[in-house]
Amino acid sequence: MKMPSVRRSMSVSWRPILSGLLMKRAFAAIRGIAVDIPNHLPLSPDASLAGGQAGLAVAYAYFARAGCADSHKPRAFLEQAVHAASSGHMEPSLHSGLTGVGWAVVHLRKQGLTSGMASVTNTIDRTLSSCVSQSPRPHEYDLLCGLVGLGVYAIERLPEPAAVDCLKQIVDRLEELAVRSESGVAFLTPPAKHPNRRRDLPYEGYYDIGIAHGISGVIAFLSVVCARHIANEKARRLLKDAIKWLLRQEMSNQHLGAFPYRVAPGMKRERARLAWCYGDAGVASALHLASRALRNPAWAREALRLARLATCRPPYQARIVDAGLCHGASGLAHIFNRLFQATGKRWLRDAAQFWFEYVLGMRHLGHGIAGFSSFAPDDRGAVRWVDEPGFLEGAAGVALALLAATTSIEPEWDRTLLLSLPADPARKGAA
């Protein structure tokens, strides 16, 4: 099979980690997904980054760069997302709302794919300015639905003055929401905000550990803010105190997992699965970003220790059942790949290769989207497998992770997951 030609990445240091038969299997899966996704789109329009056209626009931009899709598809998906967003009310959140559409517009504009569409980002800038200026902040603080996600969009807009101001205000709101104790700083999640509306949660709320909905996402976000020298003193103080609190939540018998899903007084701690959204790998990634941002070698050592623990957990302990980015095997493989690219540790490359082979082993041709189905339990916890095309939990995200493992194209799309630091154009006057 002839490998596609790959346009040179903006980052000369990104290296493919798959080769030989494994690379061929990966490219076959990427091509198959790119071809099959249009056959599985929902009838009702979904503009979102997580599961809709905005996320597909981003995915197809990378597919096109690798020669796995037509170059017109990213623009077509993005126009559909913008139209759907303008046709109805969308919440401002990153992964399911208006901000995610804006992130896709800005990200693809940097790749020269979205000339125009300035009115979209101008509208979102005004919406965000209104949201982040509310004090005290009444809503979520997290990456998927709250303040941190709004900040991810603002980071993509840098060095625009409106983006700098937005980030400063988000840091202010996070400081207001911070729950301080001798253990450090944490952020309270009301029980009603739990994605599964669990009835066994404490009435007062709980403290979430993960990247998707919890403090690891705050740590990763503040790391990026600090790396860009914005709200420097306040962001650094929050970051240090949040890491102090996080590291005090580790559990014993760490070979079974070092961190729980969430903590609260009187609540039994449940060891988190191994994934991007929750668990030791996501925590390790957040600590690694913090160590780079503040040049803290102690945090770097903690990040690698946790990553090493994560690499030692076999699949049955990881509790991974599908291939998606959020809670599946490709997200875990991509974290190990990111950490390998940053550190050069061969054991991280080996772990990434293992999990990418595991991803490809989940492919069953004749089912799902090019062989990939997504696990989506219903409200009662019953097993349900669906054909999910989207970025966060579906086939598009699987293909993006595989593409990052097989080409020299740096996966800058993972900034939406807070897995990387964007390049800093030496702009340090925004503090």
XYZ file of C-alpha atoms in Angstrom, residues 1-419:
419
model
C 0.000 0.000 0.000
C 1.429 3.407 -0.930
C 1.645 5.781 2.022
C 0.131 9.253 1.496
C 2.429 12.193 0.970
C 2.538 14.410 4.036
C 2.981 18.162 3.984
C 5.752 19.247 6.333
C 4.482 19.951 9.832
C 4.926 23.332 11.486
C 6.848 21.397 14.149
C 10.002 19.736 12.801
C 10.374 17.732 16.006
C 7.198 15.633 15.793
C 8.040 12.038 14.894
C 5.823 9.158 13.781
C 6.055 6.211 16.169
C 4.374 3.485 14.101
C 6.082 1.686 11.249
C 5.805 -1.398 9.083
C 2.607 -3.443 9.212
C 1.242 -1.445 12.137
C 1.587 1.797 10.155
C -0.179 0.225 7.161
C -3.038 -0.948 9.374
C -3.279 2.518 10.890
C -3.433 4.260 7.504
C -6.067 1.792 6.310
C -8.167 2.642 9.361
C -7.681 6.417 8.890
C -8.687 6.253 5.237
C -11.627 4.006 6.022
C -12.908 6.374 8.710
C -12.490 9.431 6.461
C -14.527 7.735 3.737
C -17.200 6.256 6.014
C -18.000 9.154 8.372
C -20.324 10.947 5.887
C -22.468 7.784 5.800
C -23.187 8.053 9.531
C -24.013 11.707 10.122
C -27.184 12.399 12.150
C -30.210 13.840 10.375
C -30.501 16.749 12.786
C -27.628 19.258 12.525
C -25.050 19.274 15.315
C -22.600 22.167 15.226
C -20.518 21.099 18.218
C -16.811 20.399 18.528
C -17.305 17.196 20.522
C -19.709 15.362 18.238
C -20.722 17.620 15.376
C -19.554 19.439 12.284
C -17.053 21.735 14.035
C -15.099 18.734 15.254
C -15.357 17.061 11.855
C -14.059 20.223 10.174
C -10.962 20.053 12.361
C -10.539 16.319 11.765
C -10.865 16.574 7.981
C -8.349 19.434 7.889
C -5.754 17.020 9.282
C -6.980 14.176 7.065
C -6.564 16.431 4.031
C -3.028 17.428 5.051
C -2.131 13.725 5.099
C -3.758 13.060 1.728
C -6.578 10.998 3.261
C -9.464 13.328 2.333
C -10.423 15.991 -0.214
C -9.222 19.477 0.654
C -12.707 21.011 0.323
C -14.247 18.920 3.108
C -12.953 20.925 6.118
C -14.461 24.140 4.764
C -17.748 22.383 3.943
C -18.082 20.933 7.451
C -17.168 24.255 9.028
C -19.755 26.153 6.993
C -22.365 23.618 8.135
C -21.310 24.135 11.745
C -21.477 27.923 11.495
C -24.889 27.759 9.818
C -26.264 25.374 12.455
C -24.847 27.531 15.257
C -26.393 30.683 13.822
C -29.761 28.984 13.298
C -30.449 28.222 16.945
C -29.384 28.908 20.497
C -26.124 27.334 21.632
C -24.631 27.471 25.096
C -21.183 29.078 25.223
C -19.260 25.914 26.250
C -16.226 24.619 24.331
C -17.090 21.033 23.497
C -20.853 21.247 23.081
C -21.462 24.934 22.422
C -20.715 28.070 20.467
C -17.154 28.455 21.700
C -16.171 25.131 20.110
C -17.399 26.349 16.726
C -15.280 29.455 17.224
C -12.236 27.380 18.152
C -12.570 25.419 14.924
C -12.867 28.636 12.890
C -9.751 30.146 14.485
C -7.725 26.941 14.300
C -8.492 26.330 10.636
C -7.918 29.999 9.817
C -4.326 29.529 11.023
C -4.025 26.736 8.473
C -5.314 29.010 5.715
C -8.635 27.177 5.371
C -11.139 29.776 6.593
C -10.697 33.123 4.971
C -13.451 35.360 6.237
C -15.793 34.206 9.011
C -14.559 37.124 11.135
C -18.156 37.837 12.156
C -18.289 34.416 13.835
C -15.332 35.053 16.111
C -16.411 38.636 16.782
C -19.788 37.389 17.979
C -18.168 34.757 20.176
C -15.719 37.292 21.611
C -18.635 39.476 22.704
C -20.459 36.483 24.201
C -17.393 35.394 26.125
C -16.706 38.876 27.401
C -20.204 38.919 28.885
C -19.822 35.431 30.367
C -16.436 35.815 32.021
C -17.178 39.262 33.447
C -19.932 37.838 35.692
C -18.719 37.965 39.290
C -19.291 35.778 41.176
C -19.376 33.223 38.383
C -22.573 31.155 38.685
C -21.740 28.271 36.366
C -19.241 25.443 35.786
C -15.490 25.908 35.950
C -14.443 22.834 33.922
C -12.969 22.171 30.484
C -15.901 20.531 28.702
C -18.661 22.864 29.876
C -17.239 25.784 31.836
C -14.673 28.523 32.317
C -11.610 26.477 31.423
C -13.141 25.576 28.061
C -13.845 29.240 27.341
C -10.198 29.866 28.149
C -9.074 27.269 25.600
C -10.838 29.303 22.906
C -9.241 32.517 24.149
C -5.793 30.876 24.056
C -6.362 29.970 20.410
C -7.201 33.645 19.740
C -3.924 34.975 21.174
C -2.339 37.476 20.771
C -5.614 39.370 20.209
C -6.091 41.934 23.032
C -9.636 40.661 23.616
C -8.236 37.163 24.195
C -5.664 38.412 26.706
C -8.377 40.297 28.599
C -10.655 37.244 28.527
C -7.930 35.033 30.004
C -7.216 37.514 32.775
C -10.902 37.559 33.703
C -11.130 33.764 33.659
C -8.210 33.584 36.087
C -10.065 36.114 38.277
C -13.226 33.962 38.209
C -11.259 30.817 39.022
C -9.688 32.557 41.997
C -13.161 33.506 43.231
C -14.369 29.915 42.863
C -11.312 28.394 44.558
C -12.002 26.527 47.809
C -8.955 27.065 50.009
C -7.675 24.849 52.812
C -4.366 23.863 54.352
C -4.192 21.192 51.626
C -4.205 23.814 48.868
C -6.860 24.907 46.377
C -9.738 22.857 44.932
C -12.923 23.589 42.980
C -16.339 22.392 44.103
C -18.720 20.686 41.689
C -22.412 20.759 42.729
C -24.094 17.325 42.615
C -26.499 18.511 39.922
C -23.567 19.073 37.563
C -22.431 15.452 37.657
C -22.835 14.075 34.102
C -24.770 10.999 35.328
C -26.812 12.806 38.042
C -25.751 10.222 40.624
C -27.901 10.121 43.760
C -25.120 8.934 46.063
C -23.138 12.152 45.832
C -22.877 14.457 48.870
C -25.465 17.188 49.038
C -22.816 19.893 49.260
C -20.977 18.686 46.181
C -17.622 17.046 45.466
C -14.157 17.737 44.091
C -13.485 16.252 40.655
C -9.960 15.042 39.829
C -10.066 14.593 36.041
C -9.106 16.743 33.063
C -12.562 16.787 31.488
C -14.560 18.032 34.477
C -12.082 18.664 37.268
C -8.943 20.098 38.769
C -6.502 18.441 36.352
C -8.134 20.483 33.594
C -7.702 23.655 35.664
C -4.032 22.795 36.233
C -3.429 22.199 32.517
C -5.202 25.453 31.604
C -3.307 27.536 34.168
C -0.095 25.979 32.862
C -0.795 27.330 29.384
C -1.735 30.745 30.801
C 1.504 30.864 32.802
C 3.530 29.774 29.781
C 2.104 32.764 27.902
C 2.886 35.121 30.818
C -0.707 36.238 31.339
C -2.032 37.176 34.799
C 1.311 35.839 35.891
C 1.349 36.235 39.660
C -2.267 35.198 40.232
C -2.178 32.285 37.779
C 1.085 30.941 39.218
C -0.241 31.070 42.771
C -3.429 29.250 41.787
C -1.473 26.666 39.821
C 0.920 25.874 42.667
C -1.886 25.603 45.233
C -4.013 23.423 42.923
C -1.104 21.009 42.362
C -0.447 20.903 46.111
C -4.091 19.863 46.687
C -4.082 17.366 43.829
C -0.978 15.499 44.960
C -2.506 15.071 48.420
C -5.377 13.054 46.924
C -3.236 10.054 45.936
C -4.361 6.666 47.138
C -2.441 3.644 48.443
C -1.883 0.462 46.368
C -1.018 2.673 43.434
C -0.469 -0.219 41.033
C -4.286 -0.295 40.878
C -4.439 3.429 40.164
C -3.149 6.434 42.103
C -6.121 8.793 41.829
C -9.897 8.498 42.321
C -12.594 10.004 40.138
C -13.659 12.480 42.799
C -13.373 13.189 46.507
C -15.617 14.632 49.203
C -15.892 14.326 52.992
C -17.486 11.001 53.861
C -17.492 9.752 50.254
C -15.918 6.400 49.414
C -13.128 6.917 46.916
C -13.475 4.973 43.687
C -10.277 4.400 41.723
C -10.507 6.044 38.306
C -10.205 4.107 35.080
C -7.233 4.860 32.833
C -8.159 7.416 30.193
C -7.850 11.015 29.083
C -10.918 12.240 30.942
C -10.074 10.588 34.278
C -7.214 8.704 35.823
C -3.456 8.742 36.231
C -2.494 9.349 32.591
C -4.524 12.556 32.393
C -3.140 13.735 35.736
C 0.389 12.987 34.535
C -0.192 15.030 31.375
C -1.455 18.023 33.370
C 1.530 17.889 35.729
C 3.891 17.618 32.771
C 2.439 20.802 31.237
C 2.810 22.556 34.590
C 6.427 21.440 34.910
C 7.210 22.862 31.478
C 5.364 26.118 32.080
C 7.043 26.882 35.414
C 10.219 24.841 34.810
C 9.620 22.811 37.930
C 11.641 19.549 37.893
C 9.773 18.115 40.913
C 6.491 18.230 39.017
C 8.205 16.683 35.990
C 9.341 13.773 38.158
C 5.810 13.345 39.538
C 4.396 13.388 36.010
C 6.778 10.667 34.836
C 6.193 8.578 37.971
C 2.434 8.638 37.374
C 2.892 7.962 33.660
C 5.081 4.960 34.501
C 2.359 3.630 36.830
C -0.173 4.086 34.048
C 1.937 2.181 31.529
C 2.083 -0.793 33.921
C -1.682 -1.247 34.134
C -2.974 -3.973 31.794
C -6.087 -3.316 29.694
C -8.423 -5.226 32.006
C -7.385 -2.947 34.901
C -7.602 0.167 32.738
C -11.326 -0.567 32.165
C -11.179 0.650 28.580
C -13.933 -0.737 26.379
C -13.825 1.323 23.168
C -11.361 3.287 21.041
C -12.422 6.936 21.423
C -10.362 9.891 22.628
C -12.348 10.753 25.737
C -12.427 7.502 27.685
C -11.057 5.042 25.157
C -7.817 3.490 23.993
C -6.833 6.107 21.402
C -6.950 8.909 23.972
C -4.670 6.943 26.275
C -2.311 6.048 23.420
C -2.179 9.691 22.356
C -1.253 10.874 25.874
C 1.664 8.446 25.938
C 2.658 9.617 22.444
C 2.545 13.278 23.546
C 4.660 12.540 26.601
C 7.148 10.567 24.488
C 7.467 13.392 21.955
C 8.177 15.826 24.806
C 10.574 13.684 26.827
C 12.101 11.154 24.458
C 11.506 8.354 26.986
C 11.444 5.069 25.055
C 9.158 3.384 27.569
C 6.515 6.014 26.761
C 6.885 5.283 23.046
C 6.540 1.571 23.791
C 3.372 2.223 25.802
C 1.918 4.361 23.014
C 2.671 1.672 20.433
C 1.057 -0.974 22.638
C -2.141 1.021 23.013
C -2.293 1.967 19.326
C -2.038 -1.719 18.454
C -4.827 -2.265 20.980
C -6.909 0.391 19.174
C -6.440 -1.366 15.845
C -7.393 -4.652 17.479
C -10.764 -3.075 18.326
C -11.518 -2.582 14.649
C -14.140 -5.025 13.346
C -14.833 -4.479 9.665
C -18.498 -4.625 8.762
C -19.524 -2.929 12.004
C -19.617 0.678 13.155
C -17.725 3.352 11.238
C -14.966 1.661 9.232
C -14.971 -1.014 11.937
C -15.138 1.213 15.044
C -18.131 1.417 17.383
C -18.465 3.606 20.472
C -19.641 2.492 23.901
C -22.554 4.626 25.103
C -24.362 3.193 28.154
C -27.903 4.437 28.649
C -29.213 6.175 31.781
C -29.605 2.816 33.521
C -26.052 1.733 32.718
C -27.102 -0.831 30.111
C -24.546 -1.543 27.389
C -25.218 0.228 24.117
C -22.936 0.394 21.087
C -23.426 3.228 18.604
C -21.952 4.444 15.321
C -20.461 7.718 16.578
C -18.646 9.821 13.958
C -17.563 12.656 16.246
C -14.287 14.029 17.535
C -14.422 13.459 21.291
C -15.984 10.000 21.583
C -16.174 8.759 18.017
C -14.340 7.627 14.926
C -12.954 11.038 13.919
C -10.965 11.256 17.147
C -9.660 7.717 16.716
C -8.387 8.586 13.241
C -6.735 11.791 14.480
C -4.814 9.915 17.168
C -3.709 7.289 14.627
C -2.644 10.048 12.239
C -0.469 11.610 14.946
C 1.216 8.236 15.429
C 1.956 7.680 11.740
C 2.966 11.087 10.301
C 5.122 14.100 11.150
C 2.046 16.339 11.355
C 1.953 17.727 14.870
C -1.525 17.110 16.385
C -2.300 20.672 17.374
C -5.971 19.690 17.559
C -5.213 18.261 21.010
C -5.119 21.766 22.455
C -8.882 21.299 22.824
C -8.027 18.483 25.261
C -5.344 20.563 27.041
C -2.631 18.073 26.127
